[in-house]
Amino acid sequence: MALWHGAALEEWADQPWARANAARLEEMRLSVVEARLAQEIDAGLASAALAELAALVEGYPLRERLRVLLVKALYAVGRQADALAAYTRARRYLADEVGLEPGPELRAMEAAVLAQDSSLSTAPTRFAAAPPVPVTPLVGRDSDLATLRTALTMARLVTLSGPGGVGKPDSRSRSRLRHPHTTGRCGLWSSPLSWPAVSPRV
């Protein structure tokens, strides 16, 4: 989405075939943006999404999904009164412009805000801590580390095996320093020798 600039098929805007396709692509783009913003709010990043949501609501005032997300984001950052005011503006706009009442999702969001529904609560995203920086060098493992780092660029999972004391955890940690995306529950693992032997496939 970061590569999207301007209107779709803008250079052919005067062509009938382009108008329909441009509208379809724009709808797809907005749906993806809405999904991303919803995930950000649920991940505890509502404050970061507020400015973008406000601008999108201004540009696409009839898209109720954007207004739902704006109300939810305002409530998530502790601005309940502003969330209800955003709903009121949405209801008035829809009534004045198209003579409609808010849809079920927008009405349900207002009810949840009024009830201070716990389902609207979000928690800030916690990122995995960076692996510790080694204090001493790992002697005699340069070629092994190079192999691991190469494997990490070619495979999603690399299996280490060997008897205790050969440096599996240290090798894993040092490889993670170069490849921070392997931290957490995915990436490089080490296993006891008693596990079935599995050769890494890269």
GROMACS .gro file of C-alpha atoms in nm:
model
  202
    1MET     CA    1   0.000   0.000   0.000
    2ALA     CA    2   0.292   0.236   0.056
    3LEU     CA    3   0.356   0.223  -0.318
    4TRP     CA    4   0.008   0.346  -0.405
    5HIS     CA    5   0.011   0.707  -0.525
    6GLY     CA    6  -0.280   0.907  -0.667
    7ALA     CA    7  -0.595   0.778  -0.828
    8ALA     CA    8  -0.598   0.443  -1.006
    9LEU     CA    9  -0.566   0.462  -1.386
   10GLU     CA   10  -0.566   0.840  -1.362
   11GLU     CA   11  -0.401   0.885  -1.700
   12TRP     CA   12  -0.695   0.706  -1.868
   13ALA     CA   13  -0.969   0.869  -1.661
   14ASP     CA   14  -1.157   0.977  -1.976
   15GLN     CA   15  -1.187   0.619  -2.103
   16PRO     CA   16  -1.508   0.427  -2.015
   17TRP     CA   17  -1.322   0.103  -1.950
   18ALA     CA   18  -1.087   0.277  -1.708
   19ARG     CA   19  -1.357   0.440  -1.495
   20ALA     CA   20  -1.512   0.111  -1.387
   21ASN     CA   21  -1.176  -0.050  -1.318
   22ALA     CA   22  -1.052   0.256  -1.131
   23ALA     CA   23  -1.360   0.248  -0.908
   24ARG     CA   24  -1.304  -0.122  -0.839
   25LEU     CA   25  -0.937  -0.070  -0.752
   26GLU     CA   26  -1.017   0.226  -0.530
   27GLU     CA   27  -1.273   0.020  -0.342
   28MET     CA   28  -1.017  -0.255  -0.293
   29ARG     CA   29  -0.761  -0.003  -0.170
   30LEU     CA   30  -0.999   0.150   0.082
   31SER     CA   31  -1.103  -0.193   0.209
   32VAL     CA   32  -0.738  -0.281   0.271
   33VAL     CA   33  -0.678   0.052   0.446
   34GLU     CA   34  -0.981  -0.006   0.668
   35ALA     CA   35  -0.859  -0.355   0.757
   36ARG     CA   36  -0.513  -0.222   0.843
   37LEU     CA   37  -0.651   0.056   1.062
   38ALA     CA   38  -0.880  -0.190   1.240
   39GLN     CA   39  -0.580  -0.410   1.318
   40GLU     CA   40  -0.382  -0.112   1.446
   41ILE     CA   41  -0.663  -0.012   1.680
   42ASP     CA   42  -0.703  -0.368   1.809
   43ALA     CA   43  -0.325  -0.383   1.864
   44GLY     CA   44  -0.337  -0.080   2.094
   45LEU     CA   45  -0.216   0.172   1.836
   46ALA     CA   46  -0.535   0.379   1.819
   47SER     CA   47  -0.359   0.709   1.888
   48ALA     CA   48  -0.134   0.657   1.585
   49ALA     CA   49  -0.436   0.583   1.363
   50LEU     CA   50  -0.649   0.882   1.465
   51ALA     CA   51  -0.505   1.144   1.230
   52GLU     CA   52  -0.528   0.915   0.927
   53LEU     CA   53  -0.882   0.815   1.018
   54ALA     CA   54  -0.994   1.176   1.055
   55ALA     CA   55  -0.852   1.260   0.711
   56LEU     CA   56  -1.016   0.957   0.552
   57VAL     CA   57  -1.354   1.038   0.704
   58GLU     CA   58  -1.321   1.389   0.564
   59GLY     CA   59  -1.239   1.253   0.220
   60TYR     CA   60  -1.492   0.967   0.218
   61PRO     CA   61  -1.777   1.086   0.444
   62LEU     CA   62  -2.024   0.820   0.326
   63ARG     CA   63  -1.804   0.523   0.419
   64GLU     CA   64  -1.956   0.412   0.747
   65ARG     CA   65  -1.675   0.167   0.817
   66LEU     CA   66  -1.431   0.456   0.848
   67ARG     CA   67  -1.664   0.634   1.088
   68VAL     CA   68  -1.699   0.316   1.294
   69LEU     CA   69  -1.322   0.294   1.324
   70LEU     CA   70  -1.293   0.662   1.415
   71VAL     CA   71  -1.545   0.624   1.697
   72LYS     CA   72  -1.366   0.312   1.821
   73ALA     CA   73  -1.023   0.477   1.806
   74LEU     CA   74  -1.142   0.783   1.997
   75TYR     CA   75  -1.291   0.564   2.268
   76ALA     CA   76  -0.976   0.350   2.281
   77VAL     CA   77  -0.762   0.653   2.369
   78GLY     CA   78  -0.999   0.757   2.648
   79ARG     CA   79  -1.200   1.017   2.456
   80GLN     CA   80  -1.550   0.880   2.508
   81ALA     CA   81  -1.721   1.218   2.466
   82ASP     CA   82  -1.538   1.278   2.137
   83ALA     CA   83  -1.630   0.927   2.021
   84LEU     CA   84  -1.999   0.998   2.082
   85ALA     CA   85  -1.965   1.337   1.912
   86ALA     CA   86  -1.813   1.164   1.608
   87TYR     CA   87  -2.113   0.931   1.597
   88THR     CA   88  -2.352   1.227   1.619
   89ARG     CA   89  -2.176   1.399   1.329
   90ALA     CA   90  -2.197   1.081   1.125
   91ARG     CA   91  -2.570   1.043   1.195
   92ARG     CA   92  -2.642   1.403   1.102
   93TYR     CA   93  -2.437   1.386   0.785
   94LEU     CA   94  -2.609   1.071   0.665
   95ALA     CA   95  -2.952   1.217   0.741
   96ASP     CA   96  -2.879   1.548   0.571
   97GLU     CA   97  -2.696   1.416   0.264
   98VAL     CA   98  -2.871   1.091   0.176
   99GLY     CA   99  -3.169   1.075   0.412
  100LEU     CA  100  -3.051   0.756   0.585
  101GLU     CA  101  -2.998   0.644   0.941
  102PRO     CA  102  -2.662   0.495   1.044
  103GLY     CA  103  -2.615   0.131   0.959
  104PRO     CA  104  -2.612  -0.157   1.209
  105GLU     CA  105  -2.234  -0.154   1.264
  106LEU     CA  106  -2.223   0.218   1.341
  107ARG     CA  107  -2.524   0.196   1.573
  108ALA     CA  108  -2.371  -0.102   1.750
  109MET     CA  109  -2.048   0.094   1.801
  110GLU     CA  110  -2.240   0.382   1.961
  111ALA     CA  111  -2.417   0.139   2.193
  112ALA     CA  112  -2.086  -0.022   2.290
  113VAL     CA  113  -1.932   0.317   2.367
  114LEU     CA  114  -2.232   0.420   2.577
  115ALA     CA  115  -2.212   0.091   2.766
  116GLN     CA  116  -1.834   0.117   2.798
  117ASP     CA  117  -1.818  -0.233   2.656
  118SER     CA  118  -1.501  -0.414   2.763
  119SER     CA  119  -1.465  -0.556   2.411
  120LEU     CA  120  -1.354  -0.210   2.298
  121SER     CA  121  -1.055  -0.214   2.531
  122THR     CA  122  -0.721  -0.266   2.362
  123ALA     CA  123  -0.373  -0.331   2.497
  124PRO     CA  124  -0.053  -0.179   2.358
  125THR     CA  125   0.147  -0.416   2.142
  126ARG     CA  126   0.449  -0.561   2.318
  127PHE     CA  127   0.747  -0.632   2.098
  128ALA     CA  128   1.001  -0.903   2.169
  129ALA     CA  129   1.310  -0.784   2.348
  130ALA     CA  130   1.632  -0.777   2.153
  131PRO     CA  131   1.867  -1.068   2.221
  132PRO     CA  132   2.152  -0.992   2.462
  133VAL     CA  133   2.481  -0.877   2.318
  134PRO     CA  134   2.748  -1.146   2.373
  135VAL     CA  135   3.022  -1.053   2.619
  136THR     CA  136   3.288  -1.289   2.480
  137PRO     CA  137   3.357  -1.415   2.127
  138LEU     CA  138   3.239  -1.756   2.014
  139VAL     CA  139   3.566  -1.930   1.929
  140GLY     CA  140   3.583  -2.166   1.634
  141ARG     CA  141   3.229  -2.108   1.510
  142ASP     CA  142   3.278  -1.851   1.234
  143SER     CA  143   3.200  -2.095   0.953
  144ASP     CA  144   2.900  -2.234   1.142
  145LEU     CA  145   2.761  -1.886   1.200
  146ALA     CA  146   2.811  -1.800   0.835
  147THR     CA  147   2.620  -2.114   0.737
  148LEU     CA  148   2.337  -2.027   0.974
  149ARG     CA  149   2.309  -1.672   0.846
  150THR     CA  150   2.302  -1.795   0.488
  151ALA     CA  151   2.034  -2.051   0.577
  152LEU     CA  152   1.823  -1.779   0.738
  153THR     CA  153   1.803  -1.595   0.410
  154MET     CA  154   1.686  -1.909   0.231
  155ALA     CA  155   1.456  -2.095   0.473
  156ARG     CA  156   1.193  -2.009   0.732
  157LEU     CA  157   1.320  -2.276   0.974
  158VAL     CA  158   1.672  -2.402   1.046
  159THR     CA  159   1.723  -2.701   1.276
  160LEU     CA  160   2.030  -2.721   1.501
  161SER     CA  161   2.130  -3.050   1.661
  162GLY     CA  162   2.426  -3.164   1.864
  163PRO     CA  163   2.537  -3.282   2.209
  164GLY     CA  164   2.521  -3.054   2.508
  165GLY     CA  165   2.795  -2.798   2.546
  166VAL     CA  166   2.878  -2.747   2.179
  167GLY     CA  167   2.732  -2.396   2.172
  168LYS     CA  168   2.385  -2.433   2.018
  169PRO     CA  169   2.217  -2.157   2.223
  170ASP     CA  170   2.508  -1.917   2.173
  171SER     CA  171   2.515  -1.983   1.800
  172ARG     CA  172   2.142  -1.926   1.784
  173SER     CA  173   2.162  -1.599   1.977
  174ARG     CA  174   2.444  -1.463   1.762
  175SER     CA  175   2.256  -1.548   1.444
  176ARG     CA  176   1.950  -1.367   1.583
  177LEU     CA  177   2.161  -1.057   1.642
  178ARG     CA  178   2.220  -1.037   1.267
  179HIS     CA  179   1.861  -1.139   1.184
  180PRO     CA  180   1.628  -0.976   1.443
  181HIS     CA  181   1.320  -1.103   1.259
  182THR     CA  182   1.399  -1.449   1.398
  183THR     CA  183   1.331  -1.346   1.759
  184GLY     CA  184   1.026  -1.476   1.940
  185ARG     CA  185   0.845  -1.800   1.864
  186CYS     CA  186   0.961  -1.838   1.506
  187GLY     CA  187   1.298  -1.860   1.337
  188LEU     CA  188   1.598  -2.038   1.490
  189TRP     CA  189   1.545  -2.316   1.747
  190SER     CA  190   1.784  -2.560   1.911
  191SER     CA  191   1.691  -2.913   2.015
  192PRO     CA  192   1.832  -3.185   2.244
  193LEU     CA  193   2.029  -3.464   2.082
  194SER     CA  194   1.758  -3.706   2.193
  195TRP     CA  195   1.516  -3.556   1.940
  196PRO     CA  196   1.494  -3.722   1.597
  197ALA     CA  197   1.768  -3.591   1.375
  198VAL     CA  198   1.642  -3.348   1.117
  199SER     CA  199   1.871  -3.207   0.854
  200PRO     CA  200   1.812  -2.842   0.766
  201ARG     CA  201   1.665  -2.793   0.422
  202VAL     CA  202   1.751  -2.462   0.259
   0.00000   0.00000   0.00000
